[in-house]
JSON list of C-alpha atoms in Angstrom, two decimals:
[
{"chain": "A", "resi": 26, "resn": "MET", "atom": "CA", "xyz": [0.00, 0.00, 0.00]},
{"chain": "A", "resi": 27, "resn": "ALA", "atom": "CA", "xyz": [1.10, 3.50, -0.57]},
{"chain": "A", "resi": 28, "resn": "LYS", "atom": "CA", "xyz": [0.20, 4.38, 2.99]},
{"chain": "A", "resi": 29, "resn": "LYS", "atom": "CA", "xyz": [3.22, 3.87, 5.20]},
{"chain": "A", "resi": 30, "resn": "THR", "atom": "CA", "xyz": [3.50, 5.29, 8.64]},
{"chain": "A", "resi": 31, "resn": "SER", "atom": "CA", "xyz": [6.81, 6.07, 10.23]},
{"chain": "A", "resi": 32, "resn": "SER", "atom": "CA", "xyz": [5.92, 4.28, 13.45]},
{"chain": "A", "resi": 33, "resn": "HIS", "atom": "CA", "xyz": [6.71, 0.84, 12.05]},
{"chain": "A", "resi": 34, "resn": "LYS", "atom": "CA", "xyz": [9.78, -0.92, 13.28]},
{"chain": "A", "resi": 35, "resn": "GLN", "atom": "CA", "xyz": [11.56, -3.18, 10.84]},
{"chain": "A", "resi": 36, "resn": "ASN", "atom": "CA", "xyz": [12.90, -5.29, 13.70]},
{"chain": "A", "resi": 37, "resn": "SER", "atom": "CA", "xyz": [10.51, -6.15, 16.49]},
{"chain": "A", "resi": 38, "resn": "GLY", "atom": "CA", "xyz": [13.36, -6.78, 18.91]},
{"chain": "A", "resi": 39, "resn": "LYS", "atom": "CA", "xyz": [12.13, -10.31, 19.51]},
{"chain": "A", "resi": 40, "resn": "ARG", "atom": "CA", "xyz": [14.72, -12.98, 19.94]},
{"chain": "A", "resi": 41, "resn": "ALA", "atom": "CA", "xyz": [14.33, -16.52, 18.77]},
{"chain": "A", "resi": 42, "resn": "PRO", "atom": "CA", "xyz": [14.32, -19.23, 21.44]},
{"chain": "A", "resi": 43, "resn": "LYS", "atom": "CA", "xyz": [17.67, -20.85, 22.07]},
{"chain": "A", "resi": 44, "resn": "GLY", "atom": "CA", "xyz": [18.48, -23.28, 19.29]},
{"chain": "A", "resi": 45, "resn": "TYR", "atom": "CA", "xyz": [16.22, -21.56, 16.75]},
{"chain": "A", "resi": 46, "resn": "VAL", "atom": "CA", "xyz": [16.92, -19.03, 14.07]},
{"chain": "A", "resi": 47, "resn": "LEU", "atom": "CA", "xyz": [14.21, -16.53, 13.31]},
{"chain": "A", "resi": 48, "resn": "ARG", "atom": "CA", "xyz": [15.70, -14.77, 10.35]},
{"chain": "A", "resi": 49, "resn": "THR", "atom": "CA", "xyz": [13.94, -11.78, 8.90]},
{"chain": "A", "resi": 50, "resn": "GLY", "atom": "CA", "xyz": [15.00, -9.51, 6.10]},
{"chain": "A", "resi": 51, "resn": "SER", "atom": "CA", "xyz": [17.74, -9.87, 3.58]},
{"chain": "A", "resi": 52, "resn": "SER", "atom": "CA", "xyz": [21.40, -9.34, 4.27]},
{"chain": "A", "resi": 53, "resn": "GLY", "atom": "CA", "xyz": [22.05, -7.51, 1.03]},
{"chain": "A", "resi": 54, "resn": "LYS", "atom": "CA", "xyz": [24.10, -10.38, -0.43]},
{"chain": "A", "resi": 55, "resn": "LYS", "atom": "CA", "xyz": [23.29, -11.66, -3.90]},
{"chain": "A", "resi": 56, "resn": "ALA", "atom": "CA", "xyz": [22.19, -15.28, -4.07]},
{"chain": "A", "resi": 57, "resn": "SER", "atom": "CA", "xyz": [20.66, -17.65, -6.56]},
{"chain": "A", "resi": 58, "resn": "SER", "atom": "CA", "xyz": [16.87, -17.90, -6.66]},
{"chain": "A", "resi": 59, "resn": "ARG", "atom": "CA", "xyz": [17.13, -21.50, -5.45]},
{"chain": "A", "resi": 60, "resn": "SER", "atom": "CA", "xyz": [19.01, -20.76, -2.21]},
{"chain": "A", "resi": 61, "resn": "PRO", "atom": "CA", "xyz": [17.27, -19.72, 1.03]},
{"chain": "A", "resi": 62, "resn": "GLN", "atom": "CA", "xyz": [18.78, -16.27, 0.51]},
{"chain": "A", "resi": 63, "resn": "GLY", "atom": "CA", "xyz": [17.38, -16.26, -3.03]},
{"chain": "A", "resi": 64, "resn": "LEU", "atom": "CA", "xyz": [13.95, -17.10, -1.65]},
{"chain": "A", "resi": 65, "resn": "CYS", "atom": "CA", "xyz": [14.25, -14.19, 0.77]},
{"chain": "A", "resi": 66, "resn": "GLU", "atom": "CA", "xyz": [15.16, -11.78, -2.03]},
{"chain": "A", "resi": 67, "resn": "GLN", "atom": "CA", "xyz": [12.38, -13.03, -4.31]},
{"chain": "A", "resi": 68, "resn": "LEU", "atom": "CA", "xyz": [9.66, -12.78, -1.67]},
{"chain": "A", "resi": 69, "resn": "GLU", "atom": "CA", "xyz": [10.80, -9.40, -0.37]},
{"chain": "A", "resi": 70, "resn": "GLN", "atom": "CA", "xyz": [10.97, -8.01, -3.91]},
{"chain": "A", "resi": 71, "resn": "ALA", "atom": "CA", "xyz": [7.49, -9.34, -4.73]},
{"chain": "A", "resi": 72, "resn": "ALA", "atom": "CA", "xyz": [6.09, -7.79, -1.51]},
{"chain": "A", "resi": 73, "resn": "LYS", "atom": "CA", "xyz": [7.93, -4.49, -1.89]},
{"chain": "A", "resi": 74, "resn": "GLY", "atom": "CA", "xyz": [5.53, -1.59, -1.46]},
{"chain": "A", "resi": 75, "resn": "LEU", "atom": "CA", "xyz": [2.69, -3.75, -0.13]},
{"chain": "A", "resi": 76, "resn": "TYR", "atom": "CA", "xyz": [1.32, -3.18, 3.36]},
{"chain": "A", "resi": 77, "resn": "HIS", "atom": "CA", "xyz": [-1.19, -5.29, 5.26]},
{"chain": "A", "resi": 78, "resn": "VAL", "atom": "CA", "xyz": [-4.62, -3.67, 4.89]},
{"chain": "A", "resi": 79, "resn": "ASN", "atom": "CA", "xyz": [-5.73, -3.19, 8.47]},
{"chain": "A", "resi": 80, "resn": "GLU", "atom": "CA", "xyz": [-6.05, -0.64, 11.27]},
{"chain": "A", "resi": 81, "resn": "SER", "atom": "CA", "xyz": [-2.34, -0.03, 10.81]},
{"chain": "A", "resi": 82, "resn": "ASP", "atom": "CA", "xyz": [-0.20, -0.55, 7.72]},
{"chain": "A", "resi": 83, "resn": "TYR", "atom": "CA", "xyz": [2.61, -3.05, 8.32]},
{"chain": "A", "resi": 84, "resn": "PRO", "atom": "CA", "xyz": [5.00, -4.25, 5.62]},
{"chain": "A", "resi": 85, "resn": "TYR", "atom": "CA", "xyz": [5.70, -7.87, 4.72]},
{"chain": "A", "resi": 86, "resn": "ARG", "atom": "CA", "xyz": [9.12, -9.21, 5.76]},
{"chain": "A", "resi": 87, "resn": "PHE", "atom": "CA", "xyz": [10.81, -12.52, 5.07]},
{"chain": "A", "resi": 88, "resn": "PHE", "atom": "CA", "xyz": [11.22, -15.04, 7.89]},
{"chain": "A", "resi": 89, "resn": "THR", "atom": "CA", "xyz": [12.51, -18.57, 8.22]},
{"chain": "A", "resi": 90, "resn": "LEU", "atom": "CA", "xyz": [12.46, -21.17, 10.98]},
{"chain": "A", "resi": 91, "resn": "PRO", "atom": "CA", "xyz": [14.14, -24.56, 11.02]},
{"chain": "A", "resi": 92, "resn": "ALA", "atom": "CA", "xyz": [11.91, -27.57, 10.59]},
{"chain": "A", "resi": 93, "resn": "ALA", "atom": "CA", "xyz": [11.49, -30.01, 13.45]},
{"chain": "A", "resi": 94, "resn": "SER", "atom": "CA", "xyz": [14.55, -32.18, 13.92]},
{"chain": "A", "resi": 95, "resn": "GLU", "atom": "CA", "xyz": [12.51, -35.38, 14.07]},
{"chain": "A", "resi": 96, "resn": "PRO", "atom": "CA", "xyz": [10.81, -36.36, 10.79]},
{"chain": "A", "resi": 97, "resn": "ALA", "atom": "CA", "xyz": [7.71, -37.56, 12.70]},
{"chain": "A", "resi": 98, "resn": "GLU", "atom": "CA", "xyz": [7.25, -34.04, 14.15]},
{"chain": "A", "resi": 99, "resn": "ARG", "atom": "CA", "xyz": [7.62, -32.24, 10.80]},
{"chain": "A", "resi": 100, "resn": "LYS", "atom": "CA", "xyz": [4.08, -33.07, 9.71]},
{"chain": "A", "resi": 101, "resn": "ASP", "atom": "CA", "xyz": [2.82, -30.77, 12.49]},
{"chain": "A", "resi": 102, "resn": "ASP", "atom": "CA", "xyz": [5.12, -27.81, 11.71]},
{"chain": "A", "resi": 103, "resn": "LEU", "atom": "CA", "xyz": [2.40, -25.99, 9.76]},
{"chain": "A", "resi": 104, "resn": "THR", "atom": "CA", "xyz": [-0.41, -26.54, 12.23]},
{"chain": "A", "resi": 105, "resn": "ALA", "atom": "CA", "xyz": [-1.21, -23.81, 14.77]},
{"chain": "A", "resi": 106, "resn": "GLN", "atom": "CA", "xyz": [0.12, -25.97, 17.64]},
{"chain": "A", "resi": 107, "resn": "GLY", "atom": "CA", "xyz": [3.23, -27.11, 15.75]},
{"chain": "A", "resi": 108, "resn": "PHE", "atom": "CA", "xyz": [4.01, -23.59, 14.62]},
{"chain": "A", "resi": 109, "resn": "LEU", "atom": "CA", "xyz": [3.84, -22.31, 18.21]},
{"chain": "A", "resi": 110, "resn": "ILE", "atom": "CA", "xyz": [6.35, -25.00, 19.15]},
{"chain": "A", "resi": 111, "resn": "ARG", "atom": "CA", "xyz": [8.65, -23.89, 16.30]},
{"chain": "A", "resi": 112, "resn": "LEU", "atom": "CA", "xyz": [8.40, -20.36, 17.74]},
{"chain": "A", "resi": 113, "resn": "GLY", "atom": "CA", "xyz": [9.38, -21.70, 21.17]},
{"chain": "A", "resi": 114, "resn": "ILE", "atom": "CA", "xyz": [5.92, -21.43, 22.77]},
{"chain": "A", "resi": 115, "resn": "SER", "atom": "CA", "xyz": [5.37, -24.70, 24.56]},
{"chain": "A", "resi": 116, "resn": "GLN", "atom": "CA", "xyz": [2.19, -26.44, 25.67]},
{"chain": "A", "resi": 117, "resn": "GLN", "atom": "CA", "xyz": [3.44, -25.90, 29.23]},
{"chain": "A", "resi": 118, "resn": "PHE", "atom": "CA", "xyz": [3.46, -22.13, 28.62]},
{"chain": "A", "resi": 119, "resn": "THR", "atom": "CA", "xyz": [-0.07, -22.08, 27.24]},
{"chain": "A", "resi": 120, "resn": "ASP", "atom": "CA", "xyz": [-1.27, -24.29, 30.11]},
{"chain": "A", "resi": 121, "resn": "GLU", "atom": "CA", "xyz": [0.51, -22.22, 32.76]},
{"chain": "A", "resi": 122, "resn": "PHE", "atom": "CA", "xyz": [-1.01, -18.96, 31.54]},
{"chain": "A", "resi": 123, "resn": "ASN", "atom": "CA", "xyz": [-4.35, -20.59, 30.73]},
{"chain": "A", "resi": 124, "resn": "VAL", "atom": "CA", "xyz": [-4.23, -19.47, 27.10]},
{"chain": "A", "resi": 125, "resn": "PRO", "atom": "CA", "xyz": [-5.78, -22.12, 24.86]},
{"chain": "A", "resi": 126, "resn": "THR", "atom": "CA", "xyz": [-3.82, -22.78, 21.69]},
{"chain": "A", "resi": 127, "resn": "ASP", "atom": "CA", "xyz": [-6.86, -22.03, 19.54]},
{"chain": "A", "resi": 128, "resn": "VAL", "atom": "CA", "xyz": [-7.05, -18.53, 21.09]},
{"chain": "A", "resi": 129, "resn": "LEU", "atom": "CA", "xyz": [-3.32, -17.87, 20.75]},
{"chain": "A", "resi": 130, "resn": "ALA", "atom": "CA", "xyz": [-2.94, -19.20, 17.20]},
{"chain": "A", "resi": 131, "resn": "SER", "atom": "CA", "xyz": [-5.24, -19.81, 14.27]},
{"chain": "A", "resi": 132, "resn": "GLU", "atom": "CA", "xyz": [-4.91, -20.83, 10.64]},
{"chain": "A", "resi": 133, "resn": "LYS", "atom": "CA", "xyz": [-6.23, -19.11, 7.53]},
{"chain": "A", "resi": 134, "resn": "THR", "atom": "CA", "xyz": [-5.93, -19.98, 3.87]},
{"chain": "A", "resi": 135, "resn": "LEU", "atom": "CA", "xyz": [-3.68, -17.87, 1.68]},
{"chain": "A", "resi": 136, "resn": "GLU", "atom": "CA", "xyz": [-6.63, -17.04, -0.59]},
{"chain": "A", "resi": 137, "resn": "ASP", "atom": "CA", "xyz": [-8.60, -15.63, 2.37]},
{"chain": "A", "resi": 138, "resn": "PHE", "atom": "CA", "xyz": [-5.70, -13.54, 3.68]},
{"chain": "A", "resi": 139, "resn": "PHE", "atom": "CA", "xyz": [-4.75, -11.14, 0.88]},
{"chain": "A", "resi": 140, "resn": "PRO", "atom": "CA", "xyz": [-7.23, -8.35, 0.09]},
{"chain": "A", "resi": 141, "resn": "GLY", "atom": "CA", "xyz": [-9.46, -8.44, -2.97]},
{"chain": "A", "resi": 142, "resn": "ARG", "atom": "CA", "xyz": [-10.03, -5.51, -5.31]},
{"chain": "A", "resi": 143, "resn": "GLU", "atom": "CA", "xyz": [-13.15, -4.42, -3.41]},
{"chain": "A", "resi": 144, "resn": "THR", "atom": "CA", "xyz": [-11.27, -4.34, -0.12]},
{"chain": "A", "resi": 145, "resn": "LEU", "atom": "CA", "xyz": [-8.41, -2.35, -1.65]},
{"chain": "A", "resi": 146, "resn": "ALA", "atom": "CA", "xyz": [-10.85, 0.10, -3.26]},
{"chain": "A", "resi": 147, "resn": "ASP", "atom": "CA", "xyz": [-12.74, 0.59, 0.01]},
{"chain": "A", "resi": 148, "resn": "TYR", "atom": "CA", "xyz": [-9.49, 1.05, 1.92]},
{"chain": "A", "resi": 149, "resn": "GLN", "atom": "CA", "xyz": [-8.23, 3.65, -0.55]},
{"chain": "A", "resi": 150, "resn": "GLY", "atom": "CA", "xyz": [-11.62, 5.36, -0.84]},
{"chain": "A", "resi": 151, "resn": "THR", "atom": "CA", "xyz": [-11.97, 4.79, -4.57]},
{"chain": "A", "resi": 152, "resn": "ASP", "atom": "CA", "xyz": [-13.49, 2.24, -6.94]},
{"chain": "A", "resi": 153, "resn": "VAL", "atom": "CA", "xyz": [-12.28, -1.17, -8.12]},
{"chain": "A", "resi": 154, "resn": "ASN", "atom": "CA", "xyz": [-11.25, 0.16, -11.54]},
{"chain": "A", "resi": 155, "resn": "ASP", "atom": "CA", "xyz": [-8.89, 2.80, -10.17]},
{"chain": "A", "resi": 156, "resn": "PRO", "atom": "CA", "xyz": [-5.46, 2.13, -11.78]},
{"chain": "A", "resi": 157, "resn": "LYS", "atom": "CA", "xyz": [-3.74, 2.17, -8.38]},
{"chain": "A", "resi": 158, "resn": "VAL", "atom": "CA", "xyz": [-6.18, -0.44, -7.01]},
{"chain": "A", "resi": 159, "resn": "VAL", "atom": "CA", "xyz": [-5.81, -2.64, -10.09]},
{"chain": "A", "resi": 160, "resn": "SER", "atom": "CA", "xyz": [-2.01, -2.41, -9.96]},
{"chain": "A", "resi": 161, "resn": "GLU", "atom": "CA", "xyz": [-1.84, -3.24, -6.25]},
{"chain": "A", "resi": 162, "resn": "TRP", "atom": "CA", "xyz": [-4.31, -6.13, -6.61]},
{"chain": "A", "resi": 163, "resn": "LYS", "atom": "CA", "xyz": [-2.20, -7.57, -9.45]},
{"chain": "A", "resi": 164, "resn": "GLN", "atom": "CA", "xyz": [0.90, -7.31, -7.26]},
{"chain": "A", "resi": 165, "resn": "TYR", "atom": "CA", "xyz": [-0.89, -9.29, -4.53]},
{"chain": "A", "resi": 166, "resn": "GLN", "atom": "CA", "xyz": [-1.89, -11.89, -7.13]},
{"chain": "A", "resi": 167, "resn": "LYS", "atom": "CA", "xyz": [1.73, -12.23, -8.34]},
{"chain": "A", "resi": 168, "resn": "LEU", "atom": "CA", "xyz": [2.93, -12.54, -4.75]},
{"chain": "A", "resi": 169, "resn": "GLN", "atom": "CA", "xyz": [0.41, -15.29, -4.09]},
{"chain": "A", "resi": 170, "resn": "VAL", "atom": "CA", "xyz": [1.56, -17.20, -7.20]},
{"chain": "A", "resi": 171, "resn": "LEU", "atom": "CA", "xyz": [5.22, -16.87, -6.15]},
{"chain": "A", "resi": 172, "resn": "LEU", "atom": "CA", "xyz": [4.48, -18.10, -2.63]},
{"chain": "A", "resi": 173, "resn": "LYS", "atom": "CA", "xyz": [2.71, -21.17, -4.01]},
{"chain": "A", "resi": 174, "resn": "LYS", "atom": "CA", "xyz": [5.50, -21.78, -6.53]},
{"chain": "A", "resi": 175, "resn": "ARG", "atom": "CA", "xyz": [8.39, -21.55, -4.05]},
{"chain": "A", "resi": 176, "resn": "LEU", "atom": "CA", "xyz": [6.76, -23.05, -0.91]},
{"chain": "A", "resi": 177, "resn": "ARG", "atom": "CA", "xyz": [4.74, -26.20, -0.20]},
{"chain": "A", "resi": 178, "resn": "ASP", "atom": "CA", "xyz": [1.56, -26.26, 1.88]},
{"chain": "A", "resi": 179, "resn": "VAL", "atom": "CA", "xyz": [1.34, -22.45, 2.17]},
{"chain": "A", "resi": 180, "resn": "LYS", "atom": "CA", "xyz": [-1.07, -21.10, 4.76]},
{"chain": "A", "resi": 181, "resn": "VAL", "atom": "CA", "xyz": [-1.37, -18.16, 7.11]},
{"chain": "A", "resi": 182, "resn": "ILE", "atom": "CA", "xyz": [-0.82, -18.78, 10.81]},
{"chain": "A", "resi": 183, "resn": "ARG", "atom": "CA", "xyz": [-1.95, -15.93, 13.03]},
{"chain": "A", "resi": 184, "resn": "VAL", "atom": "CA", "xyz": [-0.31, -15.73, 16.47]},
{"chain": "A", "resi": 185, "resn": "GLY", "atom": "CA", "xyz": [-1.50, -13.43, 19.25]},
{"chain": "A", "resi": 186, "resn": "THR", "atom": "CA", "xyz": [-4.47, -11.27, 20.12]},
{"chain": "A", "resi": 187, "resn": "VAL", "atom": "CA", "xyz": [-5.02, -7.58, 19.33]},
{"chain": "A", "resi": 188, "resn": "GLU", "atom": "CA", "xyz": [-1.50, -7.21, 17.84]},
{"chain": "A", "resi": 189, "resn": "ILE", "atom": "CA", "xyz": [-1.40, -10.38, 15.76]},
{"chain": "A", "resi": 190, "resn": "ARG", "atom": "CA", "xyz": [1.67, -11.68, 13.96]},
{"chain": "A", "resi": 191, "resn": "CYS", "atom": "CA", "xyz": [0.60, -13.13, 10.63]},
{"chain": "A", "resi": 192, "resn": "TYR", "atom": "CA", "xyz": [3.01, -15.70, 9.23]},
{"chain": "A", "resi": 193, "resn": "ILE", "atom": "CA", "xyz": [2.42, -16.56, 5.57]},
{"chain": "A", "resi": 194, "resn": "ALA", "atom": "CA", "xyz": [4.25, -19.84, 5.94]},
{"chain": "A", "resi": 195, "resn": "GLY", "atom": "CA", "xyz": [5.13, -22.86, 3.88]},
{"chain": "A", "resi": 196, "resn": "LEU", "atom": "CA", "xyz": [7.93, -25.37, 3.55]},
{"chain": "A", "resi": 197, "resn": "ASP", "atom": "CA", "xyz": [10.92, -24.48, 1.41]},
{"chain": "A", "resi": 198, "resn": "ARG", "atom": "CA", "xyz": [12.77, -27.04, -0.69]},
{"chain": "A", "resi": 199, "resn": "TYR", "atom": "CA", "xyz": [15.00, -27.86, 2.33]},
{"chain": "A", "resi": 200, "resn": "GLY", "atom": "CA", "xyz": [12.06, -28.59, 4.63]},
{"chain": "A", "resi": 201, "resn": "ASN", "atom": "CA", "xyz": [12.41, -25.39, 6.64]},
{"chain": "A", "resi": 202, "resn": "ILE", "atom": "CA", "xyz": [9.47, -23.14, 7.38]},
{"chain": "A", "resi": 203, "resn": "ALA", "atom": "CA", "xyz": [9.73, -19.90, 5.42]},
{"chain": "A", "resi": 204, "resn": "GLY", "atom": "CA", "xyz": [7.60, -17.10, 4.10]},
{"chain": "A", "resi": 205, "resn": "LEU", "atom": "CA", "xyz": [6.49, -13.59, 4.93]},
{"chain": "A", "resi": 206, "resn": "LEU", "atom": "CA", "xyz": [5.58, -12.01, 8.24]},
{"chain": "A", "resi": 207, "resn": "THR", "atom": "CA", "xyz": [3.35, -9.02, 8.88]},
{"chain": "A", "resi": 208, "resn": "THR", "atom": "CA", "xyz": [1.29, -7.62, 11.74]},
{"chain": "A", "resi": 209, "resn": "CYS", "atom": "CA", "xyz": [-2.46, -7.22, 12.01]},
{"chain": "A", "resi": 210, "resn": "ILE", "atom": "CA", "xyz": [-4.04, -4.93, 14.60]},
{"chain": "A", "resi": 211, "resn": "GLU", "atom": "CA", "xyz": [-7.52, -5.98, 15.76]},
{"chain": "A", "resi": 212, "resn": "THR", "atom": "CA", "xyz": [-9.02, -3.85, 18.54]}
]
């Protein structure tokens, strides 16, 4: 989106749990499109200039997490519960603070996450045929195609309440979890 506020922080200051790498953003190094770095560059380039349509405009940033070390656990990596574990949020934590997993994390399809032309037009206060709306909608469509091309089992996993981290996540060719991260404010 063209609307960008200066209050956004590119780095949330969050640290990954010990033993995990939560990598966001590109390092500026050139890499092939088949490497993890190449995936980062491709996704960030495709999302450049797009902001999550919500109460606040947040950009999309690349992230990656290692897959579960045990093959039997990998099938759960892209479930709400499994994703929380990959983030370092254990069942013990959710039990101790009495926060049910289904309240803390939820899943959404990729198709239901990105805005349609009507949503973009409403958000920008114009109509669906406005060239800016059409251009932005096409960019979202291209981003969606790229995500499906480069990642398997892509879905959106939303973590949190009010200030919700939205992980557009799938499995890269190495079995790691990768994709784009943005924030959604719901008051």
